[in-house]
């Protein structure tokens, strides 16, 4: 069992070497050790090699069920609250609660990800979410109760996501398979923006909001069953009693992660561009209104960035080698927000859509950044680090949307988006310089 005591803040980490799947003997195919890639089909490459790993197929299927449940519940709960109150504010707040509790759950409960076996944590998280949603279905549940239960589900989400992400290093090893596995889960989440709400809308034509929420209970239970039966039971990364109380262990993990200069820079390179890039999505409706476009344009603007992201990540994951992906990280991150500057010219629907597709393509740097992050975080902190990463990413997007909306109360919408692109580019360039400096020190420490 690894020691939970972290090395001093700022200490460079020794990056584990990725083991090629072809180098492993057959007995490791279903039980890879830490840092070792499982054996896959020797002829399989890229995403095919990831799907060749049985446990990942179970995780992927569970992700589909869980994502379907979250998407349907968000839409159905928003409609239900509006039906009960007639208040647009409370209806919007219901959707905003998808973001706000992430910071609380990801900071205070992050220790769960390393303190208990991953499979147990994942199954319990799914069961807790299923229980919360089941109470939402009850006719006597008040609006305040619905909102509180929505907060509870959102607070559990970063623990679930962080634990699952850390568990991928056990299932797929710490090399390229793990990076591609994370990429696949991210692609599914992006695709949900294109089809998930449409499917939820169709479901609401056949069922009441509470009936649609009932479907969510089933999806969470299916996810729990897949994870329980389809993945191996591995020990926790730290002893259950190590580090004292759960809250203290969670906060100590956050301090250790944020206190390391290399890890902190990588986290910010995830968070800061995400904070700025959400501005055009948050303001899609008012921008379409400002240029005299209809509702179809709003849908187009909302989907454009996801299309660019999915296309770019599929190409980078399938066509490029790990070294090429790594070389893309800093230049693509530095340039990723520049397309938003086109909004300064108040473009029409076609040019605005093209700008957003290009901004989505800028997210191609994330797949290489994932590998750097896995290499930089020590094994005993990995669950907490991944949970903190998820919590910070969702919180930064929520804050970015809120501040973009606030700014649009005083500044024309197209200028808000253009300023987001300009200020975000400057901030990202500063982060790129910092990450480059820490990377040089990190490599020097490894050679030493």
Coordinates of C-alpha atoms in Angstrom, one line a residue:
X1 CA 0.0 0.0 0.0
X2 CA 1.6 3.3 -1.0
X3 CA 2.4 5.9 1.6
X4 CA -0.1 8.8 1.7
X5 CA 2.5 11.3 2.8
X6 CA 3.3 13.5 -0.2
X7 CA 6.8 14.7 -1.1
X8 CA 7.6 18.3 -0.5
X9 CA 5.7 20.8 -2.6
X10 CA 7.5 21.7 -5.8
X11 CA 9.5 18.4 -5.9
X12 CA 9.7 17.2 -9.5
X13 CA 7.9 13.8 -10.0
X14 CA 9.5 10.8 -11.6
X15 CA 7.3 10.0 -14.6
X16 CA 6.4 6.4 -14.9
X17 CA 7.5 4.8 -18.1
X18 CA 4.7 3.5 -20.3
X19 CA 5.0 -0.1 -21.1
X20 CA 4.1 -1.1 -24.7
X21 CA 1.2 -3.6 -24.7
X22 CA 3.1 -5.9 -27.0
X23 CA 5.8 -6.3 -24.3
X24 CA 3.5 -7.8 -21.7
X25 CA 3.0 -11.5 -21.3
X26 CA -0.6 -12.9 -21.7
X27 CA -1.1 -13.3 -18.0
X28 CA -1.2 -9.5 -17.6
X29 CA -4.0 -9.1 -20.1
X30 CA -6.7 -8.7 -17.5
X31 CA -4.7 -7.6 -14.5
X32 CA -2.2 -4.9 -15.3
X33 CA -0.2 -3.5 -12.5
X34 CA 0.2 0.2 -11.8
X35 CA 1.9 2.0 -14.7
X36 CA 1.6 -1.0 -17.0
X37 CA -0.5 -1.2 -20.1
X38 CA -2.8 -4.2 -20.5
X39 CA -2.2 -6.5 -23.4
X40 CA -4.5 -5.8 -26.3
X41 CA -4.9 -7.1 -29.8
X42 CA -1.4 -6.8 -31.4
X43 CA -3.0 -5.6 -34.6
X44 CA -5.1 -3.0 -32.9
X45 CA -4.0 0.6 -32.7
X46 CA -5.4 3.8 -31.4
X47 CA -9.0 3.7 -30.1
X48 CA -9.4 0.1 -31.3
X49 CA -6.7 -1.0 -28.9
X50 CA -8.6 0.7 -26.0
X51 CA -11.8 -1.1 -26.8
X52 CA -9.9 -4.4 -26.9
X53 CA -9.6 -4.1 -23.1
X54 CA -12.6 -5.8 -21.5
X55 CA -12.7 -3.7 -18.3
X56 CA -12.7 -0.5 -20.3
X57 CA -15.7 -1.7 -22.3
X58 CA -17.6 -2.0 -19.1
X59 CA -16.5 1.5 -18.0
X60 CA -17.4 3.0 -21.3
X61 CA -20.9 1.4 -21.3
X62 CA -21.4 2.6 -17.7
X63 CA -20.4 6.1 -18.8
X64 CA -23.0 6.0 -21.6
X65 CA -25.7 5.1 -19.1
X66 CA -24.6 7.6 -16.5
X67 CA -24.4 10.4 -19.1
X68 CA -27.8 9.6 -20.5
X69 CA -29.2 9.7 -17.0
X70 CA -27.6 13.1 -16.2
X71 CA -28.6 14.7 -19.5
X72 CA -32.3 13.5 -19.2
X73 CA -32.5 14.5 -15.5
X74 CA -31.1 18.0 -16.2
X75 CA -33.7 18.7 -18.9
X76 CA -36.6 17.0 -17.2
X77 CA -35.9 18.7 -13.8
X78 CA -35.6 22.1 -15.4
X79 CA -39.0 21.6 -17.0
X80 CA -40.5 20.2 -13.8
X81 CA -39.3 23.2 -11.7
X82 CA -40.7 25.6 -14.3
X83 CA -44.1 23.7 -14.3
X84 CA -44.3 23.9 -10.5
X85 CA -43.2 27.5 -10.1
X86 CA -43.6 29.3 -13.4
X87 CA -40.3 31.0 -12.5
X88 CA -37.7 31.3 -15.3
X89 CA -35.1 32.2 -12.6
X90 CA -35.7 29.0 -10.6
X91 CA -35.7 27.0 -13.9
X92 CA -32.3 28.5 -14.9
X93 CA -31.0 28.0 -11.4
X94 CA -31.8 24.3 -11.7
X95 CA -29.5 24.1 -14.7
X96 CA -26.8 26.2 -13.1
X97 CA -26.7 23.8 -10.2
X98 CA -25.0 21.4 -12.6
X99 CA -21.8 23.5 -12.0
X100 CA -21.9 25.2 -8.7
X101 CA -21.6 22.3 -6.2
X102 CA -18.6 20.8 -8.1
X103 CA -16.1 22.9 -6.2
X104 CA -17.5 21.8 -2.8
X105 CA -17.7 18.1 -3.7
X106 CA -14.4 18.1 -5.5
X107 CA -12.5 19.8 -2.6
X108 CA -14.1 18.4 0.5
X109 CA -14.7 14.8 -0.6
X110 CA -11.7 14.3 -2.9
X111 CA -10.1 12.0 -0.4
X112 CA -12.7 9.3 -1.1
X113 CA -11.1 8.7 -4.4
X114 CA -7.8 7.5 -2.9
X115 CA -9.1 6.3 0.6
X116 CA -11.4 3.5 -0.7
X117 CA -11.2 0.9 -3.5
X118 CA -12.2 2.6 -6.8
X119 CA -14.9 0.1 -7.7
X120 CA -16.6 0.5 -4.4
X121 CA -16.5 4.3 -4.7
X122 CA -17.9 4.3 -8.2
X123 CA -20.8 1.9 -7.4
X124 CA -21.7 3.8 -4.3
X125 CA -21.7 7.1 -6.1
X126 CA -24.1 5.7 -8.7
X127 CA -26.4 4.3 -6.0
X128 CA -26.4 7.6 -4.2
X129 CA -27.3 9.4 -7.4
X130 CA -30.1 6.8 -8.1
X131 CA -31.5 7.3 -4.6
X132 CA -31.5 11.1 -4.9
X133 CA -33.2 11.0 -8.3
X134 CA -35.8 8.4 -6.9
X135 CA -36.8 10.9 -4.2
X136 CA -37.2 13.6 -6.9
X137 CA -39.8 11.5 -8.6
X138 CA -42.0 11.4 -5.5
X139 CA -45.0 13.8 -5.9
X140 CA -44.6 15.3 -2.5
X141 CA -41.0 16.5 -3.0
X142 CA -41.0 20.3 -2.8
X143 CA -39.1 22.6 -5.2
X144 CA -36.6 23.3 -2.4
X145 CA -36.1 19.6 -2.0
X146 CA -35.7 19.1 -5.8
X147 CA -32.9 21.8 -5.8
X148 CA -31.2 20.3 -2.8
X149 CA -31.2 16.8 -4.3
X150 CA -29.8 18.3 -7.6
X151 CA -27.0 19.8 -5.5
X152 CA -26.3 16.4 -3.9
X153 CA -26.0 14.7 -7.3
X154 CA -23.7 17.5 -8.6
X155 CA -21.5 17.2 -5.4
X156 CA -21.1 13.5 -6.0
X157 CA -20.2 13.9 -9.6
X158 CA -16.6 15.1 -9.3
X159 CA -15.8 12.3 -6.8
X160 CA -17.2 9.8 -9.3
X161 CA -15.4 11.3 -12.3
X162 CA -12.1 11.7 -10.5
X163 CA -12.2 8.2 -9.2
X164 CA -13.0 6.8 -12.6
X165 CA -10.2 8.8 -14.3
X166 CA -7.7 7.6 -11.7
X167 CA -9.0 4.0 -12.1
X168 CA -8.3 4.2 -15.9
X169 CA -4.5 4.1 -15.1
X170 CA -5.1 0.8 -13.3
X171 CA -7.2 -0.6 -16.2
X172 CA -5.3 0.8 -19.1
X173 CA -1.8 1.6 -17.7
X174 CA -0.3 5.0 -17.6
X175 CA 0.7 5.2 -21.2
X176 CA -1.1 5.9 -24.5
X177 CA -4.0 3.6 -23.8
X178 CA -5.0 5.6 -20.7
X179 CA -4.8 8.9 -22.7
X180 CA -7.0 7.5 -25.5
X181 CA -9.4 6.0 -22.9
X182 CA -9.9 9.4 -21.3
X183 CA -10.3 10.9 -24.8
X184 CA -13.1 8.5 -25.6
X185 CA -15.0 9.3 -22.5
X186 CA -14.5 13.0 -23.2
X187 CA -15.7 12.6 -26.8
X188 CA -18.9 10.9 -25.6
X189 CA -19.5 13.8 -23.2
X190 CA -19.1 16.3 -26.0
X191 CA -21.4 14.3 -28.3
X192 CA -24.1 14.4 -25.6
X193 CA -24.3 18.1 -26.3
X194 CA -25.4 17.3 -29.8
X195 CA -27.8 14.4 -29.2
X196 CA -28.5 14.2 -25.5
X197 CA -30.9 17.1 -25.1
X198 CA -32.6 16.2 -28.3
X199 CA -33.3 12.7 -27.0
X200 CA -34.4 14.1 -23.7
X201 CA -36.8 16.5 -25.5
X202 CA -38.3 13.5 -27.4
X203 CA -38.7 11.6 -24.2
X204 CA -40.6 14.5 -22.7
X205 CA -43.1 14.3 -25.5
X206 CA -44.0 10.8 -24.4
X207 CA -43.6 11.1 -20.6
X208 CA -44.2 13.6 -17.9
X209 CA -41.1 15.3 -16.4
X210 CA -41.3 13.0 -13.4
X211 CA -41.7 10.0 -15.7
X212 CA -38.6 11.1 -17.6
X213 CA -36.7 11.5 -14.3
X214 CA -37.7 7.9 -13.5
X215 CA -35.7 6.7 -16.5
X216 CA -32.7 8.4 -14.9
X217 CA -32.9 6.1 -11.9
X218 CA -32.7 3.1 -14.2
X219 CA -29.7 4.5 -16.0
X220 CA -27.8 5.0 -12.8
X221 CA -28.6 1.5 -11.6
X222 CA -27.4 0.1 -14.9
X223 CA -24.1 2.0 -14.6
X224 CA -23.6 0.7 -11.0
X225 CA -24.3 -2.9 -12.2
X226 CA -21.8 -2.6 -15.1
X227 CA -19.1 -1.2 -12.9
X228 CA -19.7 -3.8 -10.2
X229 CA -19.7 -6.8 -12.5
X230 CA -17.4 -5.6 -15.3
X231 CA -14.4 -4.3 -13.4
X232 CA -11.9 -5.8 -11.0
X233 CA -11.8 -5.0 -7.3
X234 CA -8.5 -3.3 -6.6
X235 CA -7.2 -2.1 -3.3
X236 CA -7.4 1.6 -2.3
X237 CA -4.4 3.8 -3.1
X238 CA -4.1 4.7 0.6
X239 CA -5.0 2.9 3.8
X240 CA -8.6 3.8 4.8
X241 CA -7.4 5.2 8.0
X242 CA -4.3 6.9 6.6
X243 CA -4.2 10.7 6.7
X244 CA -6.8 11.1 9.5
X245 CA -10.3 12.3 8.9
X246 CA -11.7 12.3 5.4
X247 CA -12.0 16.1 5.2
X248 CA -8.4 16.6 6.4
X249 CA -7.2 14.0 3.9
X250 CA -9.1 15.8 1.1
X251 CA -7.8 19.2 2.0
X252 CA -4.2 17.8 2.5
X253 CA -4.4 16.3 -1.0
X254 CA -5.6 19.6 -2.5
X255 CA -2.7 21.5 -0.8
X256 CA -0.2 18.9 -2.1
X257 CA -1.5 19.1 -5.6
X258 CA -1.8 22.9 -5.8
X259 CA 1.5 23.3 -3.9
X260 CA 3.4 21.5 -6.7
X261 CA 4.4 24.1 -9.3
X262 CA 4.4 21.7 -12.2
X263 CA 1.0 20.2 -11.3
X264 CA -0.5 23.6 -10.6
X265 CA 0.6 24.9 -14.0
X266 CA -1.0 21.9 -15.7
X267 CA -4.2 22.3 -13.8
X268 CA -4.5 26.0 -14.8
X269 CA -3.8 25.1 -18.4
X270 CA -6.9 22.9 -18.2
X271 CA -9.0 25.5 -16.3
X272 CA -8.1 28.9 -17.7
X273 CA -8.9 28.4 -21.4
X274 CA -12.2 26.6 -20.4
X275 CA -13.1 29.7 -18.4
X276 CA -12.9 32.0 -21.4
X277 CA -14.0 29.7 -24.2
X278 CA -17.6 29.2 -22.8
X279 CA -18.5 32.9 -23.4
X280 CA -19.9 32.5 -26.9
X281 CA -22.0 29.4 -25.9
X282 CA -23.4 31.3 -22.8
X283 CA -24.3 34.2 -25.0
X284 CA -25.5 32.3 -28.1
X285 CA -29.2 33.4 -27.7
X286 CA -28.5 37.1 -27.1
X287 CA -25.9 37.2 -29.9
X288 CA -28.4 35.6 -32.4
X289 CA -31.0 38.1 -31.4
X290 CA -28.4 41.0 -31.8
X291 CA -27.7 40.0 -35.4
X292 CA -31.3 39.3 -36.2
X293 CA -31.0 35.6 -36.6
X294 CA -33.6 33.0 -35.5
X295 CA -33.7 30.1 -33.1
X296 CA -32.0 27.8 -35.6
X297 CA -28.9 29.9 -35.4
X298 CA -28.9 29.6 -31.6
X299 CA -28.8 25.8 -32.0
X300 CA -26.0 26.1 -34.6
X301 CA -23.9 28.3 -32.4
X302 CA -24.4 26.0 -29.4
X303 CA -23.3 22.9 -31.4
X304 CA -20.4 24.4 -33.4
X305 CA -17.7 24.3 -30.8
X306 CA -18.6 20.7 -29.8
X307 CA -18.3 19.7 -33.5
X308 CA -14.8 21.2 -33.8
X309 CA -13.7 19.6 -30.5
X310 CA -15.0 16.1 -31.5
X311 CA -13.4 16.2 -34.9
X312 CA -10.0 17.5 -33.7
X313 CA -9.8 15.1 -30.8
X314 CA -10.7 12.1 -33.0
X315 CA -8.0 13.1 -35.5
X316 CA -5.3 13.7 -32.8
X317 CA -6.2 10.5 -31.0
X318 CA -6.4 8.2 -34.0
X319 CA -3.8 9.7 -36.4
X320 CA -1.0 11.1 -34.2
X321 CA 1.6 9.3 -32.1
X322 CA 2.1 10.3 -28.5
X323 CA 5.2 12.4 -29.3
X324 CA 3.3 14.4 -31.9
X325 CA 0.4 15.0 -29.5
X326 CA 2.8 16.2 -26.8
X327 CA 4.4 18.7 -29.2
X328 CA 1.0 20.1 -30.0
X329 CA 0.1 21.0 -26.4
X330 CA 1.7 24.4 -25.9
X331 CA 1.3 25.9 -29.4
X332 CA -2.3 24.8 -29.8
X333 CA -3.2 26.0 -26.3
X334 CA -1.6 29.4 -27.0
X335 CA -3.6 29.8 -30.2
X336 CA -6.9 28.2 -29.2
X337 CA -8.9 31.3 -28.2
X338 CA -7.8 33.5 -31.1
X339 CA -10.8 32.6 -33.3
X340 CA -13.1 34.3 -30.8
X341 CA -11.5 37.6 -31.9
X342 CA -13.6 37.4 -35.0
X343 CA -16.6 38.4 -32.9
X344 CA -15.1 41.9 -32.7
X345 CA -16.4 42.4 -36.3
X346 CA -19.9 41.2 -35.4
X347 CA -19.9 38.3 -37.8
X348 CA -23.0 36.8 -39.4
X349 CA -24.2 33.2 -38.6
X350 CA -21.8 31.5 -41.0
X351 CA -18.6 33.3 -39.9
X352 CA -19.6 33.1 -36.2
X353 CA -20.2 29.3 -36.6
X354 CA -16.8 28.9 -38.3
X355 CA -15.1 30.8 -35.5
X356 CA -16.6 28.5 -32.9
X357 CA -15.7 25.4 -34.8
X358 CA -12.1 26.6 -34.9
X359 CA -12.3 27.4 -31.2
X360 CA -13.4 23.8 -30.6
X361 CA -10.5 22.5 -32.7
X362 CA -8.3 24.4 -30.2
X363 CA -9.2 21.8 -27.6
X364 CA -7.0 19.3 -29.4
X365 CA -4.2 20.2 -26.9
X366 CA -6.1 18.5 -24.0
X367 CA -5.3 14.9 -25.1
X368 CA -1.5 15.6 -24.8
X369 CA -2.0 17.6 -21.6
X370 CA -3.7 14.6 -20.1
X371 CA -0.6 12.5 -20.5
X372 CA 1.6 15.2 -18.9
X373 CA -0.8 15.4 -15.9
X374 CA -0.8 11.6 -15.4
X375 CA 3.0 11.6 -15.4
X376 CA 3.3 14.6 -13.0
X377 CA 0.9 13.3 -10.3
X378 CA 2.2 10.6 -7.9
X379 CA 0.2 7.4 -7.5
X380 CA -0.9 8.1 -3.9
X381 CA -2.4 11.5 -4.9
X382 CA -3.9 10.5 -8.3
X383 CA -7.5 10.1 -7.2
X384 CA -7.6 13.4 -5.4
X385 CA -5.8 15.2 -8.2
X386 CA -8.2 13.9 -10.8
X387 CA -11.2 14.9 -8.6
X388 CA -9.8 18.4 -8.2
X389 CA -9.1 18.6 -11.9
X390 CA -12.8 17.8 -12.6
X391 CA -14.2 20.1 -10.0
X392 CA -12.0 23.0 -11.1
X393 CA -12.9 22.5 -14.7
X394 CA -16.7 22.5 -14.1
X395 CA -16.4 25.4 -11.7
X396 CA -14.4 27.5 -14.2
X397 CA -16.9 26.9 -16.9
X398 CA -19.8 27.8 -14.6
X399 CA -18.1 31.0 -13.5
X400 CA -17.1 31.8 -17.1
X401 CA -20.7 31.5 -18.2
X402 CA -22.0 33.6 -15.3
X403 CA -19.4 36.4 -15.8
X404 CA -20.0 36.5 -19.5
X405 CA -23.7 37.0 -18.9
X406 CA -23.0 39.7 -16.4
X407 CA -20.6 41.5 -18.7
X408 CA -23.2 41.4 -21.5
X409 CA -25.5 43.5 -19.3
X410 CA -23.1 46.4 -19.8
X411 CA -21.2 45.7 -23.0
X412 CA -22.5 44.5 -26.5
X413 CA -22.5 40.8 -26.7
X414 CA -20.0 40.6 -29.6
X415 CA -17.5 42.7 -27.7
X416 CA -17.8 40.5 -24.6
X417 CA -16.9 37.4 -26.7
X418 CA -14.0 39.2 -28.4
X419 CA -12.7 40.5 -25.1
X420 CA -12.9 36.9 -23.7
X421 CA -10.8 35.7 -26.7
X422 CA -8.2 38.5 -26.2
X423 CA -7.9 38.4 -22.4
X424 CA -8.0 34.6 -22.5
X425 CA -5.2 34.4 -25.0
X426 CA -2.9 36.7 -22.9
X427 CA -3.6 34.6 -19.8
X428 CA -3.0 31.3 -21.6
X429 CA 0.3 32.6 -23.1
X430 CA 1.5 33.4 -19.5
X431 CA 0.5 29.8 -18.5
X432 CA 2.2 28.3 -21.5
X433 CA 5.4 30.0 -20.5
X434 CA 5.1 28.8 -17.0
X435 CA 4.4 25.2 -18.1
X436 CA 7.3 25.3 -20.5
X437 CA 9.6 26.4 -17.6
X438 CA 8.4 23.6 -15.3
X439 CA 8.7 21.1 -18.1
X440 CA 12.4 21.9 -18.5
X441 CA 13.0 21.4 -14.8
X442 CA 10.9 18.3 -14.8
X443 CA 13.0 16.7 -17.6
X444 CA 16.2 17.8 -15.9
X445 CA 15.1 16.1 -12.7
X446 CA 14.3 12.9 -14.6
X447 CA 17.7 12.8 -16.3
X448 CA 19.4 13.4 -13.0

